[in-house]
Short mmCIF file of C-alpha atoms in Angstrom, two decimals:
data_model
loop_
_atom_site.label_atom_id
_atom_site.label_comp_id
_atom_site.label_asym_id
_atom_site.label_seq_id
_atom_site.Cartn_x
_atom_site.Cartn_y
_atom_site.Cartn_z
CA MET A 3 6.36 2.42 19.83
CA GLN A 4 7.81 -0.34 21.97
CA LEU A 5 6.46 -3.77 20.98
CA ASN A 6 8.33 -5.96 23.47
CA VAL A 7 6.77 -4.62 26.68
CA PRO A 8 4.86 -6.85 29.09
CA PRO A 9 1.11 -7.07 28.35
CA ARG A 10 0.11 -5.20 31.47
CA SER A 11 2.51 -2.26 31.14
CA VAL A 12 1.07 1.20 30.52
CA ASP A 13 2.26 4.33 28.74
CA GLU A 14 2.48 7.84 30.19
CA LYS A 15 -1.27 8.35 29.56
CA GLY A 16 -2.23 5.20 31.42
CA ASN A 17 -2.99 3.20 28.25
CA SER A 18 -1.67 -0.33 27.97
CA ALA A 19 0.85 -1.06 25.27
CA ALA A 20 -1.72 -3.36 23.62
CA PHE A 21 -4.27 -0.53 23.59
CA SER A 22 -1.76 1.82 21.98
CA GLN A 23 -0.90 -0.82 19.39
CA SER A 24 -4.55 -1.25 18.54
CA ARG A 25 -4.92 2.47 17.94
CA GLU A 26 -1.86 2.30 15.67
CA ILE A 27 -3.35 -0.63 13.77
CA ILE A 28 -6.45 1.39 13.04
CA ARG A 29 -4.27 4.25 11.83
CA ARG A 30 -2.41 1.88 9.53
CA LEU A 31 -5.67 0.52 8.14
CA GLU A 32 -6.90 4.07 7.52
CA THR A 33 -3.66 4.85 5.66
CA LEU A 34 -4.13 1.71 3.58
CA GLY A 35 -7.67 2.76 2.79
CA GLU A 36 -6.35 6.10 1.50
CA VAL A 37 -3.80 4.33 -0.71
CA LEU A 38 -6.55 2.25 -2.31
CA GLN A 39 -8.41 5.33 -3.58
CA ASP A 40 -7.49 8.44 -5.49
CA SER A 41 -7.61 12.05 -4.33
CA SER A 42 -11.27 12.32 -5.34
CA GLY A 43 -12.26 9.27 -3.30
CA ARG A 44 -12.66 6.94 -6.30
CA VAL A 45 -11.77 3.39 -5.32
CA LEU A 46 -8.68 2.21 -7.27
CA ASN A 47 -8.39 -1.28 -5.79
CA HIS A 48 -11.37 -3.37 -4.70
CA ARG A 49 -9.50 -4.53 -1.58
CA TYR A 50 -10.73 -1.18 -0.28
CA TRP A 51 -14.17 -2.52 0.60
CA PHE A 52 -12.84 -4.98 3.12
CA VAL A 53 -10.41 -2.42 4.56
CA SER A 54 -13.33 -0.04 5.18
CA ALA A 55 -15.24 -2.68 7.12
CA TYR A 56 -12.07 -3.70 8.98
CA ILE A 57 -11.53 -0.11 10.18
CA HIS A 58 -15.03 0.24 11.52
CA SER A 59 -15.07 -3.18 13.22
CA SER A 60 -11.69 -2.47 14.83
CA LYS A 61 -12.91 0.85 16.14
CA HIS A 62 -15.94 -0.95 17.54
CA VAL A 63 -13.74 -3.33 19.53
CA LEU A 64 -11.52 -0.52 20.80
CA ARG A 65 -14.57 1.47 21.97
CA LYS A 66 -15.80 -1.53 23.92
CA VAL A 67 -12.37 -1.83 25.58
CA GLU A 68 -12.59 1.85 26.54
CA TRP A 69 -16.08 1.38 27.94
CA GLY A 70 -14.92 -1.57 30.10
CA ASP A 71 -17.22 -4.09 28.42
CA TYR A 72 -14.69 -6.95 28.48
CA GLN A 73 -13.53 -9.21 31.31
CA HIS A 74 -10.21 -9.78 29.56
CA PRO A 75 -9.53 -6.57 27.57
CA GLU A 76 -5.82 -7.27 27.16
CA VAL A 77 -6.57 -10.66 25.58
CA ILE A 78 -9.07 -9.09 23.18
CA LEU A 79 -6.46 -6.50 22.20
CA THR A 80 -3.92 -9.26 21.68
CA VAL A 81 -6.39 -11.01 19.39
CA GLN A 82 -6.68 -7.75 17.44
CA ARG A 83 -2.92 -7.53 17.10
CA TYR A 84 -2.47 -11.10 15.80
CA PHE A 85 -5.51 -10.60 13.54
CA PHE A 86 -3.79 -7.63 11.96
CA GLN A 87 -0.45 -9.40 11.72
CA LEU A 88 -2.09 -12.17 9.71
CA TYR A 89 -3.65 -9.61 7.40
CA GLN A 90 -0.28 -7.86 6.96
CA HIS A 91 1.36 -11.17 6.21
CA ASN A 92 -1.23 -12.10 3.60
CA LEU A 93 -0.98 -8.78 1.81
CA LYS A 94 2.61 -9.72 0.97
CA HIS A 95 2.47 -13.52 1.00
CA PRO A 96 -1.15 -14.56 0.48
CA GLU A 97 -2.19 -17.98 1.66
CA ALA A 98 -4.67 -19.98 -0.41
CA HIS A 99 -7.74 -18.46 1.21
CA TRP A 100 -6.52 -14.98 0.52
CA GLN A 101 -5.34 -15.80 -3.01
CA TRP A 102 -8.96 -16.58 -3.85
CA ALA A 103 -10.23 -13.33 -2.36
CA PHE A 104 -7.56 -11.14 -3.95
CA HIS A 105 -7.99 -12.86 -7.34
CA ARG A 106 -11.66 -11.83 -7.36
CA CYS A 107 -10.68 -8.22 -6.71
CA GLN A 108 -8.08 -8.25 -9.48
CA GLN A 109 -10.42 -9.80 -11.99
CA PHE A 110 -13.15 -7.23 -11.40
CA ARG A 111 -12.32 -4.21 -13.58
CA THR A 112 -15.27 -1.91 -13.01
CA SER A 113 -14.20 1.23 -11.14
CA ARG A 114 -17.75 2.13 -10.16
CA PRO A 115 -19.34 -1.15 -8.98
CA SER A 116 -22.96 -1.49 -7.94
CA PHE A 117 -23.88 -2.17 -4.32
CA ILE A 118 -24.35 -5.88 -5.06
CA GLN A 119 -20.99 -6.03 -6.83
CA VAL A 120 -19.29 -4.47 -3.81
CA MET A 121 -20.74 -7.26 -1.65
CA TYR A 122 -19.48 -9.77 -4.21
CA LEU A 123 -15.97 -8.32 -3.79
CA PHE A 124 -16.15 -7.84 -0.04
CA TYR A 125 -17.48 -11.24 1.08
CA PRO A 126 -14.50 -13.43 0.03
CA GLN A 127 -12.13 -11.14 1.91
CA LEU A 128 -14.37 -11.32 4.96
CA VAL A 129 -14.42 -15.13 4.80
CA ALA A 130 -10.63 -15.28 4.37
CA HIS A 131 -9.90 -13.12 7.36
CA VAL A 132 -12.60 -14.26 9.78
CA ARG A 133 -12.91 -17.95 9.03
CA PHE A 134 -9.23 -18.65 8.57
CA ASP A 135 -7.21 -15.86 10.29
CA LEU A 136 -9.38 -15.14 13.32
CA PRO A 137 -9.16 -18.66 14.79
CA ARG A 138 -5.37 -18.46 14.83
CA ALA A 139 -5.42 -14.98 16.31
CA ILE A 140 -7.71 -16.16 19.12
CA LEU A 141 -5.64 -19.26 19.81
CA TRP A 142 -2.31 -17.38 19.88
CA ALA A 143 -3.71 -14.61 22.11
CA CYS A 144 -5.05 -17.20 24.60
CA GLN A 145 -1.73 -19.02 24.58
CA ASP A 146 0.11 -15.73 25.30
CA HIS A 147 -2.14 -15.07 28.28
CA LYS A 148 -2.09 -18.74 29.44
CA MET A 149 -5.81 -19.27 29.23
CA ASP A 150 -8.08 -21.73 27.41
CA VAL A 151 -9.95 -20.45 24.37
CA LEU A 152 -13.30 -21.19 26.00
CA GLN A 153 -12.42 -18.77 28.81
CA LEU A 154 -12.64 -15.96 26.23
CA GLU A 155 -16.08 -16.95 24.96
CA GLU A 156 -18.07 -14.40 26.96
CA ASP A 157 -15.83 -11.54 25.80
CA PHE A 158 -15.96 -12.76 22.21
CA ARG A 159 -19.74 -12.75 22.28
CA GLU A 160 -19.66 -9.31 23.85
CA THR A 161 -17.90 -8.06 20.72
CA LEU A 162 -21.01 -8.96 18.71
CA HIS A 163 -23.17 -6.63 20.78
CA GLY A 164 -23.63 -3.28 19.15
CA PHE A 165 -21.97 -4.48 15.99
CA ASP A 166 -24.76 -2.91 13.96
CA HIS A 167 -23.23 0.52 14.58
CA ALA A 168 -19.97 -0.50 12.92
CA VAL A 169 -21.93 -2.07 10.05
CA ALA A 170 -24.01 1.12 9.60
CA HIS A 171 -20.79 3.18 9.17
CA PHE A 172 -19.42 0.68 6.65
CA MET A 173 -22.66 0.56 4.69
CA ARG A 174 -22.86 4.35 4.63
CA ASP A 175 -19.35 4.43 3.11
CA VAL A 176 -20.30 1.86 0.46
CA ARG A 177 -23.57 3.51 -0.48
CA THR A 178 -21.93 6.89 -0.80
CA ARG A 179 -19.16 5.57 -3.06
CA VAL A 180 -21.47 3.62 -5.36
CA GLY A 181 -23.82 6.57 -5.78
CA LEU A 182 -26.65 5.57 -3.48
CA CYS A 183 -27.94 8.12 -1.04
CA PRO A 184 -27.55 7.33 2.66
CA PRO A 185 -29.10 6.46 5.03
CA CYS A 186 -29.01 2.74 4.51
CA PRO A 187 -32.32 0.87 5.03
CA ALA A 188 -32.52 -0.65 8.51
CA GLN A 189 -33.35 -4.08 7.08
CA LEU A 190 -30.14 -4.04 5.04
CA ILE A 191 -28.07 -3.09 8.09
CA GLN A 192 -29.67 -5.90 10.03
CA ALA A 193 -28.97 -8.42 7.28
CA MET A 194 -25.32 -7.36 7.00
CA THR A 195 -24.91 -7.38 10.79
CA TRP A 196 -26.27 -10.90 10.88
CA LEU A 197 -23.80 -11.94 8.12
CA LEU A 198 -20.79 -10.49 9.90
CA GLN A 199 -21.85 -11.96 13.24
CA ARG A 200 -22.38 -15.35 11.62
CA GLU A 201 -18.92 -15.31 10.10
CA ARG A 202 -17.34 -14.32 13.41
CA LEU A 203 -19.17 -17.15 15.19
CA LEU A 204 -17.84 -19.56 12.55
CA GLY A 205 -14.38 -18.16 13.27
CA TRP A 206 -14.92 -18.72 16.99
CA GLN A 207 -15.99 -22.31 16.47
CA ALA A 208 -12.88 -22.87 14.37
CA ALA A 209 -10.74 -21.40 17.17
CA VAL A 210 -12.20 -23.85 19.67
CA ALA A 211 -11.47 -26.71 17.31
CA LEU A 212 -8.01 -25.37 16.54
CA GLU A 213 -7.07 -25.48 20.19
CA ARG A 214 -7.44 -29.26 20.05
CA THR A 215 -5.10 -29.49 17.02
CA PRO A 216 -2.81 -26.44 17.24
CA GLU A 217 -0.33 -27.97 14.78
CA SER A 218 -2.87 -27.12 12.06
CA ALA A 219 -2.60 -23.38 12.72
CA GLY A 220 -0.43 -22.91 9.64
CA ILE A 221 2.02 -20.01 9.80
CA PRO A 222 4.41 -20.32 12.75
CA LEU A 223 4.06 -17.35 15.07
CA HIS A 224 7.63 -16.18 14.62
CA PHE A 225 6.94 -15.60 10.91
CA LEU A 226 4.65 -12.71 11.78
CA PRO A 227 6.69 -9.65 12.86
CA LEU A 228 4.46 -6.70 13.74
CA ASP A 229 5.73 -3.65 11.94
CA LEU A 230 4.25 -0.64 13.74
CA GLN A 231 7.35 1.51 13.87
#
């Protein structure tokens, strides 16, 4: 896959390079999810719970791109790419916010956690990625496309629409693995959807603030090679 093509270029099927990269990112996340469990589906590493949610939320964004729901789909896809690059980077060289999240996973030894324990393991990873990584991904994507962060607000809020479907898939995975029978109660899906939307809105607010002080973005962009070969 070529990574140095112009944002608006398309492949032989008419898909933009950014769209193809997003599909590859989902495939990479699915592969990581497989590594974090054994052949019977037993979770070996509690980083799995976040990866599961990450897969379903990424698929949600890609579907909305396919459906034409965004005014700036290429920018949204660029956000997804930088978002994943930051996750890749932190898997190898965790920043402070990820060190906290990963430490909780390492300290928790139970191979068959309860539903509440899964949420205890999942939430710090969600906070690390959405509150700290997402603002940088948004800022860098907007810089690439020469637009202000606020110009992306309508598309960002569009991402939150229909998010309950992604949450339902994630919750079904969790309940199955902890021994609870699906389907998940609607109230629980609503509560989790609200939580994820709230965190993403906090990430958005941080991106708007970050645009005013870009020097606080942390990792320089050139430290984040995207390995999708």
